[in-house]
Coordinates of C-alpha atoms and ligand atoms in Angstrom, one line a residue:
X73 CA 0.0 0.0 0.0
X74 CA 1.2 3.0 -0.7
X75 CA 2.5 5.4 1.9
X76 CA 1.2 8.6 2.6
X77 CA 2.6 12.0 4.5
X78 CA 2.3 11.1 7.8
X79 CA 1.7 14.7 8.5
X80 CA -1.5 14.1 6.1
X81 CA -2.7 11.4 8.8
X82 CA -2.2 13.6 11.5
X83 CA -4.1 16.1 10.0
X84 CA -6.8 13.7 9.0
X85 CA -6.6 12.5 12.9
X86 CA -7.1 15.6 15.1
X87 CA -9.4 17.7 12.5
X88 CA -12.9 17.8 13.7
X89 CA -15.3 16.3 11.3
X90 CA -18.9 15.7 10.6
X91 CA -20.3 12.3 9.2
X92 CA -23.1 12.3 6.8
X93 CA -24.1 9.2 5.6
X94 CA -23.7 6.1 8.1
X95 CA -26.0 3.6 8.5
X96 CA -26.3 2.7 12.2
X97 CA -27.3 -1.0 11.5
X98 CA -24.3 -1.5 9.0
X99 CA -22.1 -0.5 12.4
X100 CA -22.9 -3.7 14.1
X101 CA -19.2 -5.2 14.4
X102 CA -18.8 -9.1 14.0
X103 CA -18.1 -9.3 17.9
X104 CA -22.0 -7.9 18.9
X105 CA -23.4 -10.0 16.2
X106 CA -22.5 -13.1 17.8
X107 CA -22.7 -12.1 21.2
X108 CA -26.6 -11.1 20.4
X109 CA -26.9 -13.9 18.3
X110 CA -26.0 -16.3 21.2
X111 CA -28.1 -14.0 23.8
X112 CA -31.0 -14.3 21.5
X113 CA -30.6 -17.7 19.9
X114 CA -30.7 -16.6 16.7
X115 CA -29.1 -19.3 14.2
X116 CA -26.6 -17.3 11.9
X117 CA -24.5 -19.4 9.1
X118 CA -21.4 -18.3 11.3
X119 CA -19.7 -20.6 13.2
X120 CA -16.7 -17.9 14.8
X121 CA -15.8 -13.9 14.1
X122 CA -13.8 -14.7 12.1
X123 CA -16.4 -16.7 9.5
X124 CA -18.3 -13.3 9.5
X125 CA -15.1 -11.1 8.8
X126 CA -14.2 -14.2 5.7
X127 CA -18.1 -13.7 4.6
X128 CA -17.7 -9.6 3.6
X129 CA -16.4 -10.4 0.3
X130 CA -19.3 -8.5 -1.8
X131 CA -20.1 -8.6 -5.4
X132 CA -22.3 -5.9 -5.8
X133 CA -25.0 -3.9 -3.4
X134 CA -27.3 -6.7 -3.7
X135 CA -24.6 -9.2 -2.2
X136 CA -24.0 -7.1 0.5
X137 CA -27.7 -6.1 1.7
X138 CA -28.3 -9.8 2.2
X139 CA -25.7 -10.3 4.9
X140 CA -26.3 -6.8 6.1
X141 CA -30.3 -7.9 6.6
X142 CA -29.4 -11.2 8.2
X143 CA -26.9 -9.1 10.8
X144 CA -30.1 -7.1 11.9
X145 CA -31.6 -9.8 12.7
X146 CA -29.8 -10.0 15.7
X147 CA -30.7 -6.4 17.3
X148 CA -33.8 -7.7 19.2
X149 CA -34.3 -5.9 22.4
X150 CA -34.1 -2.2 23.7
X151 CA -30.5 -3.0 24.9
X152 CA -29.3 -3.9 21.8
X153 CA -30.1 -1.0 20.3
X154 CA -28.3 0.8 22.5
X155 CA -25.6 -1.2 22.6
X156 CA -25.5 -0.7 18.6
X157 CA -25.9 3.1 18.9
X158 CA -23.2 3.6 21.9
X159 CA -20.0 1.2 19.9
X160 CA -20.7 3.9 17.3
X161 CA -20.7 7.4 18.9
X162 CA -17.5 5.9 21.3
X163 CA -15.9 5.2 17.7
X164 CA -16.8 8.9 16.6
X165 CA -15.1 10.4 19.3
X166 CA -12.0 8.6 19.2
X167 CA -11.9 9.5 15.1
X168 CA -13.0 13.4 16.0
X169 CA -16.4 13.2 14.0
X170 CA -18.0 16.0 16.0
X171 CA -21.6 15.7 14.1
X172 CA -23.2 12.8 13.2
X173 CA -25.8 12.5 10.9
X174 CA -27.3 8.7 11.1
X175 CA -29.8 6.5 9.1
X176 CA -31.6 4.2 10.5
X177 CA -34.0 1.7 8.6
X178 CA -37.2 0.7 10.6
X179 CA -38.7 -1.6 8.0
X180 CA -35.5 -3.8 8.7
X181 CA -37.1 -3.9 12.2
X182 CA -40.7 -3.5 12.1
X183 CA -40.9 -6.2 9.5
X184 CA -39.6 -8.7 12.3
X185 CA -42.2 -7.3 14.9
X186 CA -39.9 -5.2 16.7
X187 CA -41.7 -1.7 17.5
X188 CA -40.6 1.7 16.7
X189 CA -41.0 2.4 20.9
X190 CA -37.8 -0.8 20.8
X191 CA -34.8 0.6 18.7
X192 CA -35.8 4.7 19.6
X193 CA -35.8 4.3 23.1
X194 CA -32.2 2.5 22.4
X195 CA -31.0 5.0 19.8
X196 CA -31.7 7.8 22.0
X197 CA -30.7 6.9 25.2
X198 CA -27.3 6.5 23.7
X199 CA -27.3 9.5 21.8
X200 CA -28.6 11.5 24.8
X201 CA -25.2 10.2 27.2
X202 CA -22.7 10.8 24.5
X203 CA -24.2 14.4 24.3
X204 CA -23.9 14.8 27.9
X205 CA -20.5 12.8 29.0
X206 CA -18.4 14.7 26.1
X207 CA -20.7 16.6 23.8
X208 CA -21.4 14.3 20.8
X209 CA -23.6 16.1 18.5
X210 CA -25.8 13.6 16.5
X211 CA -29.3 13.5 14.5
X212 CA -31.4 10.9 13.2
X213 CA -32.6 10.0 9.6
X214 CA -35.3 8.0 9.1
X215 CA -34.3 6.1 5.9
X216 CA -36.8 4.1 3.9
X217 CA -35.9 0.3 1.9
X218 CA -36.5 1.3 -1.6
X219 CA -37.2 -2.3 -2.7
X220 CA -40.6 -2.2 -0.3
X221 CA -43.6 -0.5 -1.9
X222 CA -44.9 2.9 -1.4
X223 CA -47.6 1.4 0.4
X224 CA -45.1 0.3 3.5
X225 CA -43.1 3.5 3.4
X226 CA -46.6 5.5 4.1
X227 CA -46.9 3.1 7.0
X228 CA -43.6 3.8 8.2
X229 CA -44.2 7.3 8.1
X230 CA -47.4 6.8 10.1
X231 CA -45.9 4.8 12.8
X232 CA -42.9 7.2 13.3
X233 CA -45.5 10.5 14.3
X234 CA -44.4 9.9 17.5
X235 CA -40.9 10.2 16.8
X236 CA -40.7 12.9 14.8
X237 CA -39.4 15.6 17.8
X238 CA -36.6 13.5 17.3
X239 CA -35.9 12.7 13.7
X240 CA -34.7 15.4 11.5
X241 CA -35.0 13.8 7.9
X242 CA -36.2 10.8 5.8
X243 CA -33.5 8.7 3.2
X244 CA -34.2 6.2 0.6
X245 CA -31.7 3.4 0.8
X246 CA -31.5 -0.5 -0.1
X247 CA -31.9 -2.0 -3.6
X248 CA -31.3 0.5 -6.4
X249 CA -31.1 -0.9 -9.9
X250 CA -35.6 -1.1 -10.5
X251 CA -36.5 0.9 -7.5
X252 CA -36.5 4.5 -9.0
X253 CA -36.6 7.7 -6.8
X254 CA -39.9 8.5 -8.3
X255 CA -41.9 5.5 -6.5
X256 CA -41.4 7.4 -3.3
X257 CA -42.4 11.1 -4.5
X258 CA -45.5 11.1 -2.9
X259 CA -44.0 9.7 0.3
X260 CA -40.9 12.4 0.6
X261 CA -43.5 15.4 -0.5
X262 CA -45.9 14.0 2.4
X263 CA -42.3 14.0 4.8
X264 CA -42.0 17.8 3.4
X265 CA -45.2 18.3 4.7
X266 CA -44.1 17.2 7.9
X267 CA -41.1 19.5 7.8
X268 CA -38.6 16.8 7.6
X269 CA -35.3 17.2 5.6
X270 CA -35.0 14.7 2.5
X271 CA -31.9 13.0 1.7
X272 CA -31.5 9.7 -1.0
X273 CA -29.2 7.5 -2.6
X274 CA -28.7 7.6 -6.1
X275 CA -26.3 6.7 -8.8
X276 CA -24.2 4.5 -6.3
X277 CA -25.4 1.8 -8.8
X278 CA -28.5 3.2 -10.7
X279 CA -28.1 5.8 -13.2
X280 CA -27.6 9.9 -13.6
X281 CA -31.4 9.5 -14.7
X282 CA -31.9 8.3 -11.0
X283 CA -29.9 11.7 -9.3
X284 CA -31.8 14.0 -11.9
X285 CA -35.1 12.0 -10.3
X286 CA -34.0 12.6 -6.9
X287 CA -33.4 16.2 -7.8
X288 CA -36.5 16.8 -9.3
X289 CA -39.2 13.8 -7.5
X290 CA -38.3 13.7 -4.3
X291 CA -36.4 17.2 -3.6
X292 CA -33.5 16.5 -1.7
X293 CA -31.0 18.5 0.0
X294 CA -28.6 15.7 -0.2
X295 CA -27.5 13.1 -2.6
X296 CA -26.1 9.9 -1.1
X297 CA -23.1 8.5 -3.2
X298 CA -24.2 10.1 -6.8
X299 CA -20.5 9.0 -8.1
X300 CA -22.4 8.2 -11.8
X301 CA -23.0 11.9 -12.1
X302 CA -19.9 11.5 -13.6
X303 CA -21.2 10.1 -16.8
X304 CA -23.7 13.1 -17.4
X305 CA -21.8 16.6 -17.7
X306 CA -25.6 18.8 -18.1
X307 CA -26.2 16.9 -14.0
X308 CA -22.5 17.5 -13.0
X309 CA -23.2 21.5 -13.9
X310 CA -26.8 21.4 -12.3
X311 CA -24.9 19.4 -9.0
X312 CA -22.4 22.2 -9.1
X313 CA -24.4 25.4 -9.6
X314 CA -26.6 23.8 -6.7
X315 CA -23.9 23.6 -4.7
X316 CA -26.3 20.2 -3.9
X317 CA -23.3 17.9 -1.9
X318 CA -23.1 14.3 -2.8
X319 CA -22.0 12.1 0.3
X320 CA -19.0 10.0 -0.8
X321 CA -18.3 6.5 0.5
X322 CA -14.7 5.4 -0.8
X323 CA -14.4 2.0 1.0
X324 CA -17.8 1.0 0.1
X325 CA -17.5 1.8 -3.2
X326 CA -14.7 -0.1 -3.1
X327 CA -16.4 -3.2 -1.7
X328 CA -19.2 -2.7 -3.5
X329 CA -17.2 -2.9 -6.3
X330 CA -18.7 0.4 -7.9
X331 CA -14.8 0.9 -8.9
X332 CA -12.2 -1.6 -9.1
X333 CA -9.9 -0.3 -6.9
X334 CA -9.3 3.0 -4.5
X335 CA -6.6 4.6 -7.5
X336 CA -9.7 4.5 -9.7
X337 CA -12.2 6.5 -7.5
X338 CA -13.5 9.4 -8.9
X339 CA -13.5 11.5 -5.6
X340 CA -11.2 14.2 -7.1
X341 CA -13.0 14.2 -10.7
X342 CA -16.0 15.7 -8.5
X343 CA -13.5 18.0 -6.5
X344 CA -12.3 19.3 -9.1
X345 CA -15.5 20.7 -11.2
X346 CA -16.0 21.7 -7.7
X347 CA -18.9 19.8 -6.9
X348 CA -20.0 19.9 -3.0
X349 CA -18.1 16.5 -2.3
X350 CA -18.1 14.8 1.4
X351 CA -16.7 11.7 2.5
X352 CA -18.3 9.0 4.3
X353 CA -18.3 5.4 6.0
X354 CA -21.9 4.1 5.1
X355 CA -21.4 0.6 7.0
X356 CA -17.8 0.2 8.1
X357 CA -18.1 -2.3 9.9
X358 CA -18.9 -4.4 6.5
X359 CA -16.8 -2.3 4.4
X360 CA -13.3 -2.6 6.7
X361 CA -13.3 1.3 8.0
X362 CA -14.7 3.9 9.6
X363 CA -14.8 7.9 8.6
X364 CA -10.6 8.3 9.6
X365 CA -9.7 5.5 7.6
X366 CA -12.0 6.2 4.5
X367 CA -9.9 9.4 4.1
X368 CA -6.7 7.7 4.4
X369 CA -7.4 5.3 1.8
X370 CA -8.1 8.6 -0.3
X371 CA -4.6 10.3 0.9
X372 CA -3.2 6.4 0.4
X373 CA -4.5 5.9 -3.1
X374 CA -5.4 9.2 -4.4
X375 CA -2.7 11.4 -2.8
X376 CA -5.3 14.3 -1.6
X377 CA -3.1 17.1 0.0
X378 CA -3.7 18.9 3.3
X379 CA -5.5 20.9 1.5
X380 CA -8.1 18.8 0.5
X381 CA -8.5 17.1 3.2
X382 CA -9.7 20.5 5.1
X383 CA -11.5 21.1 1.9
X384 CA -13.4 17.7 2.6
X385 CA -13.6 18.0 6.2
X386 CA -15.3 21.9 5.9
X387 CA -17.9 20.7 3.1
X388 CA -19.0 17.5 6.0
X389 CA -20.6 20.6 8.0
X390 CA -21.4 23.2 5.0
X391 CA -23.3 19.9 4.0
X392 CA -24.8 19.1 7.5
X393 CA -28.2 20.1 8.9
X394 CA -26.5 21.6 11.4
X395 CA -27.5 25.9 12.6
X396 CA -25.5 28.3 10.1
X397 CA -24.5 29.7 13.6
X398 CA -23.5 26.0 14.5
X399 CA -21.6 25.4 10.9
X400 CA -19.4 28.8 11.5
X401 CA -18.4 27.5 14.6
X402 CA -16.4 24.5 13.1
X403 CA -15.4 25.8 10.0
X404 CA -13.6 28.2 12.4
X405 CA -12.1 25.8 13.8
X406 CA -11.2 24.2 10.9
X407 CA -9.5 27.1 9.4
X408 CA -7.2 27.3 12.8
X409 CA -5.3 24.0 11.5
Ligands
ADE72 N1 -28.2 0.2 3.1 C1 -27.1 0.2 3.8 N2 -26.0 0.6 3.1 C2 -26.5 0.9 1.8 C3 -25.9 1.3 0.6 N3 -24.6 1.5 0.5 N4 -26.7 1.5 -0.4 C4 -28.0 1.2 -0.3 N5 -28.6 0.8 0.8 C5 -27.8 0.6 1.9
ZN73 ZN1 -25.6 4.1 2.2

């Protein structure tokens, strides 16, 4: 691998960051899977750790979304939410991710009987220590499985009205390729309605047509992924004069096998035209790294400079839902470095 300034991974280490697109269920490490697994007698095809580790060798999004379903299927109990939700804001303080902006999917859980009242009293009772024992700053977005119908994601909109206090915008995540942005436009203009903020992914696997439909269908603030945009120079000027960020993932596109390898990612393509670009773990715990070590594959592979990486690392709270007031504040910070 190659080796990087090691002033780079300071810099990388100690700037304050904010993460924008992390699913909380793809955080489940190996370790509390089978530890959950054995509390709850649930059968998994895993033997040991290190059959589960072995088994993250994905094809495509597909490939992965059936292990990553099969892991949830272990998060049973209020506990184990919390559990879930604590391992992760621990591991943001440690990588100095300041904000954190989190999907959850509550299909993945409803559909196995488990009650919204079950995984947001867990998610919030971790979120509420962190905030108190050193500050964490994190919000919740309610993200719904694309490959359900329109029908289900109405219910799940239904069921989370007495949530909503505490969830700040809906996503569109699983299964891509078939599953347009436009099935859910009636869904996300009833979340509008509701005041929620709208985020989806898009052109991850599907194509441009699926980031112009996100654009126009479901009006989003944020696109997750969009690396296809690439491929359509009219939606990389629209994407640019919008200033509309897209939130990166490098080791799961990696995994995911959206590009063969990190020297291949088109992270600094998007830079460059000066699209809004952030970077992003989605599920490290699948994909083999967290937010730090996403961008030092980038400095690894791609040779960003120190200046990109506070480039990078201001655009994570430009993008953010956080106060202008609040954003000032860490880009302040930011620009001491
Ligand atoms: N759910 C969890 N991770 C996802 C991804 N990268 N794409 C779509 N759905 C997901
Ligand atoms: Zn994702």
């Amino acid at each position: 691998m190659p080796v990087h300034n090691p002033s780079t991974t300071d810099l990388i280490n100690s700037l304050p960051k904010a993460e924008l697109h992390l699913h909380i269920e793809g955080t489940l490490e190996p370790e509390l899977m089978m530890a959950l697994a054995a509390k709850h007698q649930v059968n998994l095809p895993y033997a040991t750790i290190d059959d589960v580790r072995v088994a993250y060798n994905f094809d495509n999004l597909q490939s992965f979304l059936d292990l990553y379903y099969l892991g949830a299927s272990v998060l049973r109990d209020e506990d184990d939410f919390y559990h879930l939700m604590w391992n992760y804001l621990c591991k943001c303080r440690e990588d100095n991710v300041v904000h954190v902006e989190m999907m959850f999917d509550p299909q993945t859980h409803t559909e196995r009987g488990i009650d919204f009242a079950v995984f947001m009293s867990g998610f919030s009772r971790a979120m509420t220590q962190a905030e108190k024992e050193w500050g964490q700053s994190s919000l919740l977005i309610m993200s719904f499985l694309r490959h359900l119908s329109e029908d289900s994601a109405f219910e799940t909109l239904a069921a989370a009205a007495p949530y909503l206090s505490v969830i700040t915008a809906v996503g569109l995540d699983s299964s891509e390729l078939g599953n347009p942005p436009e099935k859910f436009a009636r869904v996300f203009a009833k979340a509008k309605e509701l005041g929620l903020m709208r985020v989806a992914h898009a052109g991850e696997e599907g194509p441009p047509e699926y980031i112009w439909s996100a654009l126009h269908d479901l009006d989003v603030h944020r696109i997750d992924h969009g690396v296809r945009s690439v491929e359509d120079p009219t939606l990389m000027q629209e994407l640019v004069s919008r200033q509309m960020p897209l939130t990166v993932c490098p080791l799961s596109n990696i995994k995911l096998c959206v590009f063969d390898h990190m020297s291949e990612h088109n992270l600094l393509t998007l830079l460059d035209h000066g699209v809004m670009v952030t970077v992003n773990a989605d599920d490290p715990s699948y994909f083999g790294g967290y937010l730090n070590d996403n961008y030092h594959a980038l400095a690894a592979h791609l040779s960003i400079n120190e200046q990109q990486v506070k480039i990078l690392a201001s655009n994570s709270f430009k993008a953010s839902f956080l106060s202008d007031e609040q954003k000032n504040y860490w880009l302040q910070q930011i620009l001491a470095y």
